[in-house]
Amino acid sequence: MRQSLARFTELRRGLPLIAAGLLLVALALPMWRITLTAPQYPGEALVVELYAYPKLGGDYGEVHALNKYVGFYYPDPVYVEPNFPLDDGSIKTPEWVLGPVVFVALAALGVFVSLAPTVRKLKLGLTGMLAGTIALFTGMFVWIQYRLYQAGHSLDPNAPLRGVEEFTPPLLGSYEVANITGYAWFGPGGYLTVVAVGLLVIAFLFRDSEATFGDVPAMLEEARDGDTPLGRIRGRVRGR
């Protein structure tokens, strides 16, 4: 039993387990955060936090009033009643309810890979999980950006402020519309997701190694050696 549990001290098995835990925690935290400034709120920044499921946090009520000013509305998740106001002009985003399914499925896959009975199956699992995770999150990123494009190009022509040009809010970055300036970036859940993917990358790099968490200090000392996984990473970062 002790020998069986000792397997999970290996980086290639333990890191996917940690990544699975981070993904579950990330699901309960805001994934994305938008900060807005406008003359209507002098000296004050409004913040909207978006979760992986249909929920908003922060100043979403005040921001809704600003959105209506230019005819830009929160998306409608269709199948659930969200905690934020909707308008007839809201674009439909039924896929938003699938966010928890994605994160729970990836977390379960991380546990499954860690429990692989043989090294061969473990290595195949690590390869498949990393490739699938990157492909899935890349696809989600592209799709969300498309939905933002739709929202920014479906402005209400009857909005109080007429003549506002259509625009595309970036998923990450800054933008301006009328007299409103916005900045979008990761929320706490988004950062945890990035860390989880990073741990999967490290586990993949150590797929041929039996190195454990206890070996990490020594490996950091040996990171100058280009023949170690950490050394190769360091070399690439430095452009060697």
PDB file of C-alpha atoms in Angstrom:
ATOM      1  CA  MET A   1       0.000   0.000   0.000  1.00  0.00           C
ATOM      2  CA  ARG A   2       2.790   2.401   0.966  1.00  0.00           C
ATOM      3  CA  GLN A   3       4.644   1.601  -2.242  1.00  0.00           C
ATOM      4  CA  SER A   4       1.481   2.242  -4.245  1.00  0.00           C
ATOM      5  CA  LEU A   5       0.959   5.648  -2.625  1.00  0.00           C
ATOM      6  CA  ALA A   6       4.621   6.489  -3.157  1.00  0.00           C
ATOM      7  CA  ARG A   7       3.988   6.514  -6.896  1.00  0.00           C
ATOM      8  CA  PHE A   8       2.126   9.785  -6.524  1.00  0.00           C
ATOM      9  CA  THR A   9       5.246  11.534  -5.253  1.00  0.00           C
ATOM     10  CA  GLU A  10       6.557  11.240  -8.819  1.00  0.00           C
ATOM     11  CA  LEU A  11       6.183  14.535 -10.663  1.00  0.00           C
ATOM     12  CA  ARG A  12       4.576  12.842 -13.651  1.00  0.00           C
ATOM     13  CA  ARG A  13       1.798  11.467 -11.418  1.00  0.00           C
ATOM     14  CA  GLY A  14       1.537  14.043  -8.664  1.00  0.00           C
ATOM     15  CA  LEU A  15       1.410  17.159 -10.849  1.00  0.00           C
ATOM     16  CA  PRO A  16      -1.723  16.072 -12.781  1.00  0.00           C
ATOM     17  CA  LEU A  17      -3.433  15.515  -9.411  1.00  0.00           C
ATOM     18  CA  ILE A  18      -2.503  19.008  -8.260  1.00  0.00           C
ATOM     19  CA  ALA A  19      -3.652  20.407 -11.612  1.00  0.00           C
ATOM     20  CA  ALA A  20      -6.992  18.627 -11.166  1.00  0.00           C
ATOM     21  CA  GLY A  21      -7.447  20.255  -7.762  1.00  0.00           C
ATOM     22  CA  LEU A  22      -6.586  23.694  -9.139  1.00  0.00           C
ATOM     23  CA  LEU A  23      -9.142  23.327 -11.935  1.00  0.00           C
ATOM     24  CA  LEU A  24     -11.868  22.514  -9.421  1.00  0.00           C
ATOM     25  CA  VAL A  25     -10.936  25.492  -7.254  1.00  0.00           C
ATOM     26  CA  ALA A  26     -10.776  27.731 -10.342  1.00  0.00           C
ATOM     27  CA  LEU A  27     -14.346  26.790 -11.183  1.00  0.00           C
ATOM     28  CA  ALA A  28     -15.545  28.487  -8.000  1.00  0.00           C
ATOM     29  CA  LEU A  29     -13.636  31.727  -8.692  1.00  0.00           C
ATOM     30  CA  PRO A  30     -14.007  34.489 -11.313  1.00  0.00           C
ATOM     31  CA  MET A  31     -12.282  33.459 -14.537  1.00  0.00           C
ATOM     32  CA  TRP A  32     -12.268  36.849 -16.166  1.00  0.00           C
ATOM     33  CA  ARG A  33     -12.285  40.407 -14.899  1.00  0.00           C
ATOM     34  CA  ILE A  34     -13.222  43.582 -16.766  1.00  0.00           C
ATOM     35  CA  THR A  35     -12.352  47.018 -15.365  1.00  0.00           C
ATOM     36  CA  LEU A  36     -14.262  50.002 -16.758  1.00  0.00           C
ATOM     37  CA  THR A  37     -13.830  53.741 -16.330  1.00  0.00           C
ATOM     38  CA  ALA A  38     -16.292  56.376 -17.517  1.00  0.00           C
ATOM     39  CA  PRO A  39     -16.981  60.087 -16.889  1.00  0.00           C
ATOM     40  CA  GLN A  40     -20.242  59.105 -15.201  1.00  0.00           C
ATOM     41  CA  TYR A  41     -18.150  57.552 -12.409  1.00  0.00           C
ATOM     42  CA  PRO A  42     -15.299  60.058 -11.820  1.00  0.00           C
ATOM     43  CA  GLY A  43     -12.370  58.705  -9.862  1.00  0.00           C
ATOM     44  CA  GLU A  44     -13.958  55.266  -9.671  1.00  0.00           C
ATOM     45  CA  ALA A  45     -13.316  52.089 -11.641  1.00  0.00           C
ATOM     46  CA  LEU A  46     -16.126  49.600 -12.109  1.00  0.00           C
ATOM     47  CA  VAL A  47     -15.270  45.901 -12.128  1.00  0.00           C
ATOM     48  CA  VAL A  48     -17.236  43.012 -13.589  1.00  0.00           C
ATOM     49  CA  GLU A  49     -16.164  39.446 -12.803  1.00  0.00           C
ATOM     50  CA  LEU A  50     -17.274  36.540 -14.995  1.00  0.00           C
ATOM     51  CA  TYR A  51     -17.359  32.909 -13.901  1.00  0.00           C
ATOM     52  CA  ALA A  52     -17.086  29.713 -15.941  1.00  0.00           C
ATOM     53  CA  TYR A  53     -20.844  29.317 -15.516  1.00  0.00           C
ATOM     54  CA  PRO A  54     -23.599  31.957 -15.969  1.00  0.00           C
ATOM     55  CA  LYS A  55     -22.766  34.237 -13.064  1.00  0.00           C
ATOM     56  CA  LEU A  56     -21.383  37.748 -12.767  1.00  0.00           C
ATOM     57  CA  GLY A  57     -19.770  39.430  -9.803  1.00  0.00           C
ATOM     58  CA  GLY A  58     -18.663  42.925  -8.900  1.00  0.00           C
ATOM     59  CA  ASP A  59     -20.367  46.051 -10.207  1.00  0.00           C
ATOM     60  CA  TYR A  60     -22.386  44.303 -12.907  1.00  0.00           C
ATOM     61  CA  GLY A  61     -25.517  46.335 -12.080  1.00  0.00           C
ATOM     62  CA  GLU A  62     -23.819  49.676 -12.633  1.00  0.00           C
ATOM     63  CA  VAL A  63     -22.050  48.380 -15.734  1.00  0.00           C
ATOM     64  CA  HIS A  64     -25.380  47.190 -17.108  1.00  0.00           C
ATOM     65  CA  ALA A  65     -26.533  50.814 -17.026  1.00  0.00           C
ATOM     66  CA  LEU A  66     -23.419  51.863 -18.946  1.00  0.00           C
ATOM     67  CA  ASN A  67     -23.923  49.052 -21.448  1.00  0.00           C
ATOM     68  CA  LYS A  68     -27.488  50.169 -22.140  1.00  0.00           C
ATOM     69  CA  TYR A  69     -26.161  53.663 -22.776  1.00  0.00           C
ATOM     70  CA  VAL A  70     -24.409  52.393 -25.933  1.00  0.00           C
ATOM     71  CA  GLY A  71     -26.694  49.408 -26.625  1.00  0.00           C
ATOM     72  CA  PHE A  72     -24.290  46.663 -25.519  1.00  0.00           C
ATOM     73  CA  TYR A  73     -25.888  43.880 -23.463  1.00  0.00           C
ATOM     74  CA  TYR A  74     -24.820  40.914 -21.350  1.00  0.00           C
ATOM     75  CA  PRO A  75     -25.194  37.557 -23.153  1.00  0.00           C
ATOM     76  CA  ASP A  76     -28.181  35.318 -22.475  1.00  0.00           C
ATOM     77  CA  PRO A  77     -27.226  31.768 -21.293  1.00  0.00           C
ATOM     78  CA  VAL A  78     -30.705  30.609 -22.418  1.00  0.00           C
ATOM     79  CA  TYR A  79     -31.071  27.458 -20.301  1.00  0.00           C
ATOM     80  CA  VAL A  80     -30.587  28.955 -16.837  1.00  0.00           C
ATOM     81  CA  GLU A  81     -31.712  32.082 -15.019  1.00  0.00           C
ATOM     82  CA  PRO A  82     -28.547  34.175 -14.467  1.00  0.00           C
ATOM     83  CA  ASN A  83     -27.944  36.552 -11.569  1.00  0.00           C
ATOM     84  CA  PHE A  84     -27.644  39.514 -13.944  1.00  0.00           C
ATOM     85  CA  PRO A  85     -30.252  41.449 -15.969  1.00  0.00           C
ATOM     86  CA  LEU A  86     -30.943  40.541 -19.591  1.00  0.00           C
ATOM     87  CA  ASP A  87     -32.348  42.517 -22.502  1.00  0.00           C
ATOM     88  CA  ASP A  88     -34.174  41.592 -25.659  1.00  0.00           C
ATOM     89  CA  GLY A  89     -31.056  42.453 -27.630  1.00  0.00           C
ATOM     90  CA  SER A  90     -28.813  40.029 -25.728  1.00  0.00           C
ATOM     91  CA  ILE A  91     -27.011  37.498 -27.900  1.00  0.00           C
ATOM     92  CA  LYS A  92     -27.690  33.844 -27.065  1.00  0.00           C
ATOM     93  CA  THR A  93     -24.839  31.864 -25.488  1.00  0.00           C
ATOM     94  CA  PRO A  94     -26.331  28.500 -24.423  1.00  0.00           C
ATOM     95  CA  GLU A  95     -22.846  26.943 -24.332  1.00  0.00           C
ATOM     96  CA  TRP A  96     -21.999  29.020 -21.250  1.00  0.00           C
ATOM     97  CA  VAL A  97     -23.701  26.397 -19.047  1.00  0.00           C
ATOM     98  CA  LEU A  98     -21.096  23.827 -20.176  1.00  0.00           C
ATOM     99  CA  GLY A  99     -18.221  25.570 -18.402  1.00  0.00           C
ATOM    100  CA  PRO A 100     -18.432  23.429 -15.238  1.00  0.00           C
ATOM    101  CA  VAL A 101     -18.635  20.278 -17.359  1.00  0.00           C
ATOM    102  CA  VAL A 102     -15.336  21.149 -19.051  1.00  0.00           C
ATOM    103  CA  PHE A 103     -13.471  21.873 -15.817  1.00  0.00           C
ATOM    104  CA  VAL A 104     -14.825  18.859 -13.930  1.00  0.00           C
ATOM    105  CA  ALA A 105     -14.096  16.569 -16.901  1.00  0.00           C
ATOM    106  CA  LEU A 106     -10.494  17.795 -17.149  1.00  0.00           C
ATOM    107  CA  ALA A 107     -10.031  17.388 -13.397  1.00  0.00           C
ATOM    108  CA  ALA A 108     -11.382  13.831 -13.570  1.00  0.00           C
ATOM    109  CA  LEU A 109      -9.075  13.109 -16.495  1.00  0.00           C
ATOM    110  CA  GLY A 110      -6.108  14.328 -14.462  1.00  0.00           C
ATOM    111  CA  VAL A 111      -6.955  11.866 -11.685  1.00  0.00           C
ATOM    112  CA  PHE A 112      -7.477   9.085 -14.212  1.00  0.00           C
ATOM    113  CA  VAL A 113      -4.091   9.717 -15.849  1.00  0.00           C
ATOM    114  CA  SER A 114      -2.324   9.770 -12.472  1.00  0.00           C
ATOM    115  CA  LEU A 115      -3.791   6.342 -11.695  1.00  0.00           C
ATOM    116  CA  ALA A 116      -2.500   4.790 -14.929  1.00  0.00           C
ATOM    117  CA  PRO A 117      -1.375   1.231 -14.059  1.00  0.00           C
ATOM    118  CA  THR A 118       1.695   1.201 -16.302  1.00  0.00           C
ATOM    119  CA  VAL A 119       4.323   3.741 -17.314  1.00  0.00           C
ATOM    120  CA  ARG A 120       3.392   3.318 -20.972  1.00  0.00           C
ATOM    121  CA  LYS A 121      -0.251   4.165 -20.284  1.00  0.00           C
ATOM    122  CA  LEU A 122       0.819   7.031 -18.035  1.00  0.00           C
ATOM    123  CA  LYS A 123       2.935   8.547 -20.807  1.00  0.00           C
ATOM    124  CA  LEU A 124       0.138   8.138 -23.339  1.00  0.00           C
ATOM    125  CA  GLY A 125      -2.295   9.699 -20.881  1.00  0.00           C
ATOM    126  CA  LEU A 126      -0.040  12.670 -20.188  1.00  0.00           C
ATOM    127  CA  THR A 127       0.449  13.293 -23.891  1.00  0.00           C
ATOM    128  CA  GLY A 128      -3.241  13.025 -24.683  1.00  0.00           C
ATOM    129  CA  MET A 129      -4.338  15.127 -21.718  1.00  0.00           C
ATOM    130  CA  LEU A 130      -1.890  17.944 -22.425  1.00  0.00           C
ATOM    131  CA  ALA A 131      -2.770  18.063 -26.119  1.00  0.00           C
ATOM    132  CA  GLY A 132      -6.488  17.875 -25.385  1.00  0.00           C
ATOM    133  CA  THR A 133      -6.360  20.513 -22.643  1.00  0.00           C
ATOM    134  CA  ILE A 134      -4.458  22.990 -24.791  1.00  0.00           C
ATOM    135  CA  ALA A 135      -6.755  22.357 -27.761  1.00  0.00           C
ATOM    136  CA  LEU A 136      -9.865  22.683 -25.596  1.00  0.00           C
ATOM    137  CA  PHE A 137      -8.868  25.920 -23.891  1.00  0.00           C
ATOM    138  CA  THR A 138      -7.638  27.388 -27.181  1.00  0.00           C
ATOM    139  CA  GLY A 139     -10.987  26.539 -28.750  1.00  0.00           C
ATOM    140  CA  MET A 140     -12.835  28.089 -25.812  1.00  0.00           C
ATOM    141  CA  PHE A 141     -10.711  31.235 -26.074  1.00  0.00           C
ATOM    142  CA  VAL A 142     -11.474  31.579 -29.790  1.00  0.00           C
ATOM    143  CA  TRP A 143     -15.188  30.904 -29.299  1.00  0.00           C
ATOM    144  CA  ILE A 144     -15.550  33.421 -26.456  1.00  0.00           C
ATOM    145  CA  GLN A 145     -13.753  36.009 -28.563  1.00  0.00           C
ATOM    146  CA  TYR A 146     -16.234  35.293 -31.364  1.00  0.00           C
ATOM    147  CA  ARG A 147     -19.129  35.820 -28.951  1.00  0.00           C
ATOM    148  CA  LEU A 148     -17.607  39.140 -27.917  1.00  0.00           C
ATOM    149  CA  TYR A 149     -17.400  40.083 -31.578  1.00  0.00           C
ATOM    150  CA  GLN A 150     -21.097  39.236 -31.950  1.00  0.00           C
ATOM    151  CA  ALA A 151     -22.050  41.315 -28.928  1.00  0.00           C
ATOM    152  CA  GLY A 152     -20.028  44.302 -30.095  1.00  0.00           C
ATOM    153  CA  HIS A 153     -21.549  44.076 -33.571  1.00  0.00           C
ATOM    154  CA  SER A 154     -25.145  43.757 -32.350  1.00  0.00           C
ATOM    155  CA  LEU A 155     -25.507  47.161 -30.726  1.00  0.00           C
ATOM    156  CA  ASP A 156     -29.039  48.355 -30.084  1.00  0.00           C
ATOM    157  CA  PRO A 157     -29.837  51.036 -32.698  1.00  0.00           C
ATOM    158  CA  ASN A 158     -32.308  52.580 -30.233  1.00  0.00           C
ATOM    159  CA  ALA A 159     -29.710  53.099 -27.492  1.00  0.00           C
ATOM    160  CA  PRO A 160     -29.601  56.585 -25.906  1.00  0.00           C
ATOM    161  CA  LEU A 161     -26.197  57.307 -27.425  1.00  0.00           C
ATOM    162  CA  ARG A 162     -26.595  57.107 -31.180  1.00  0.00           C
ATOM    163  CA  GLY A 163     -23.846  56.712 -33.737  1.00  0.00           C
ATOM    164  CA  VAL A 164     -21.562  54.449 -31.694  1.00  0.00           C
ATOM    165  CA  GLU A 165     -19.480  52.364 -34.074  1.00  0.00           C
ATOM    166  CA  GLU A 166     -19.504  48.589 -33.775  1.00  0.00           C
ATOM    167  CA  PHE A 167     -16.491  47.206 -31.945  1.00  0.00           C
ATOM    168  CA  THR A 168     -14.925  43.970 -30.710  1.00  0.00           C
ATOM    169  CA  PRO A 169     -14.081  43.823 -26.991  1.00  0.00           C
ATOM    170  CA  PRO A 170     -10.893  41.759 -26.532  1.00  0.00           C
ATOM    171  CA  LEU A 171     -10.900  38.781 -24.220  1.00  0.00           C
ATOM    172  CA  LEU A 172      -7.575  40.045 -22.895  1.00  0.00           C
ATOM    173  CA  GLY A 173      -6.555  43.646 -23.330  1.00  0.00           C
ATOM    174  CA  SER A 174      -7.918  47.188 -23.438  1.00  0.00           C
ATOM    175  CA  TYR A 175     -10.566  48.849 -25.573  1.00  0.00           C
ATOM    176  CA  GLU A 176     -12.611  52.032 -25.841  1.00  0.00           C
ATOM    177  CA  VAL A 177     -16.206  52.603 -26.867  1.00  0.00           C
ATOM    178  CA  ALA A 178     -17.728  56.066 -26.809  1.00  0.00           C
ATOM    179  CA  ASN A 179     -16.408  57.608 -23.560  1.00  0.00           C
ATOM    180  CA  ILE A 180     -15.982  54.269 -21.783  1.00  0.00           C
ATOM    181  CA  THR A 181     -12.569  52.641 -21.400  1.00  0.00           C
ATOM    182  CA  GLY A 182     -12.327  48.953 -20.579  1.00  0.00           C
ATOM    183  CA  TYR A 183      -9.555  46.552 -19.656  1.00  0.00           C
ATOM    184  CA  ALA A 184     -10.092  42.786 -19.624  1.00  0.00           C
ATOM    185  CA  TRP A 185      -7.765  40.249 -18.011  1.00  0.00           C
ATOM    186  CA  PHE A 186      -7.704  37.001 -16.053  1.00  0.00           C
ATOM    187  CA  GLY A 187      -9.500  36.728 -12.753  1.00  0.00           C
ATOM    188  CA  PRO A 188      -8.249  34.460  -9.927  1.00  0.00           C
ATOM    189  CA  GLY A 189      -9.807  31.406 -11.562  1.00  0.00           C
ATOM    190  CA  GLY A 190      -8.149  32.239 -14.851  1.00  0.00           C
ATOM    191  CA  TYR A 191      -4.730  32.433 -13.215  1.00  0.00           C
ATOM    192  CA  LEU A 192      -5.280  29.091 -11.478  1.00  0.00           C
ATOM    193  CA  THR A 193      -6.239  27.569 -14.826  1.00  0.00           C
ATOM    194  CA  VAL A 194      -3.013  28.842 -16.401  1.00  0.00           C
ATOM    195  CA  VAL A 195      -1.017  27.372 -13.499  1.00  0.00           C
ATOM    196  CA  ALA A 196      -2.831  24.031 -13.899  1.00  0.00           C
ATOM    197  CA  VAL A 197      -1.930  23.888 -17.587  1.00  0.00           C
ATOM    198  CA  GLY A 198       1.670  24.773 -16.697  1.00  0.00           C
ATOM    199  CA  LEU A 199       1.809  21.851 -14.245  1.00  0.00           C
ATOM    200  CA  LEU A 200       0.576  19.525 -16.991  1.00  0.00           C
ATOM    201  CA  VAL A 201       3.371  20.771 -19.243  1.00  0.00           C
ATOM    202  CA  ILE A 202       5.950  20.009 -16.539  1.00  0.00           C
ATOM    203  CA  ALA A 203       4.440  16.560 -15.923  1.00  0.00           C
ATOM    204  CA  PHE A 204       4.680  15.866 -19.650  1.00  0.00           C
ATOM    205  CA  LEU A 205       8.340  16.946 -19.746  1.00  0.00           C
ATOM    206  CA  PHE A 206       9.059  14.513 -16.888  1.00  0.00           C
ATOM    207  CA  ARG A 207       7.071  11.650 -18.416  1.00  0.00           C
ATOM    208  CA  ASP A 208      10.257   9.569 -18.826  1.00  0.00           C
ATOM    209  CA  SER A 209      11.582  10.377 -15.358  1.00  0.00           C
ATOM    210  CA  GLU A 210      10.886   8.874 -11.939  1.00  0.00           C
ATOM    211  CA  ALA A 211      11.849  12.166 -10.281  1.00  0.00           C
ATOM    212  CA  THR A 212       9.795  12.967  -7.178  1.00  0.00           C
ATOM    213  CA  PHE A 213       8.835  16.181  -5.424  1.00  0.00           C
ATOM    214  CA  GLY A 214      11.679  15.535  -3.007  1.00  0.00           C
ATOM    215  CA  ASP A 215      14.128  15.687  -5.914  1.00  0.00           C
ATOM    216  CA  VAL A 216      13.039  19.174  -6.965  1.00  0.00           C
ATOM    217  CA  PRO A 217      15.600  21.151  -4.878  1.00  0.00           C
ATOM    218  CA  ALA A 218      18.479  19.102  -6.294  1.00  0.00           C
ATOM    219  CA  MET A 219      17.093  19.427  -9.819  1.00  0.00           C
ATOM    220  CA  LEU A 220      16.897  23.187  -9.458  1.00  0.00           C
ATOM    221  CA  GLU A 221      20.553  23.190  -8.493  1.00  0.00           C
ATOM    222  CA  GLU A 222      21.338  21.133 -11.582  1.00  0.00           C
ATOM    223  CA  ALA A 223      19.155  23.274 -13.862  1.00  0.00           C
ATOM    224  CA  ARG A 224      22.264  24.602 -15.580  1.00  0.00           C
ATOM    225  CA  ASP A 225      22.739  21.189 -17.113  1.00  0.00           C
ATOM    226  CA  GLY A 226      21.095  21.268 -20.516  1.00  0.00           C
ATOM    227  CA  ASP A 227      20.489  17.514 -20.420  1.00  0.00           C
ATOM    228  CA  THR A 228      17.790  17.779 -17.723  1.00  0.00           C
ATOM    229  CA  PRO A 229      14.191  18.812 -18.426  1.00  0.00           C
ATOM    230  CA  LEU A 230      14.608  21.925 -16.280  1.00  0.00           C
ATOM    231  CA  GLY A 231      17.869  22.690 -18.003  1.00  0.00           C
ATOM    232  CA  ARG A 232      16.244  22.438 -21.413  1.00  0.00           C
ATOM    233  CA  ILE A 233      13.471  24.786 -20.304  1.00  0.00           C
ATOM    234  CA  ARG A 234      16.009  27.243 -18.929  1.00  0.00           C
ATOM    235  CA  GLY A 235      18.022  27.061 -22.126  1.00  0.00           C
ATOM    236  CA  ARG A 236      15.005  27.791 -24.292  1.00  0.00           C
ATOM    237  CA  VAL A 237      13.988  30.723 -22.125  1.00  0.00           C
ATOM    238  CA  ARG A 238      17.451  32.187 -22.483  1.00  0.00           C
ATOM    239  CA  GLY A 239      17.388  31.576 -26.235  1.00  0.00           C
ATOM    240  CA  ARG A 240      20.169  29.024 -26.376  1.00  0.00           C
TER     241      ARG A 240
END
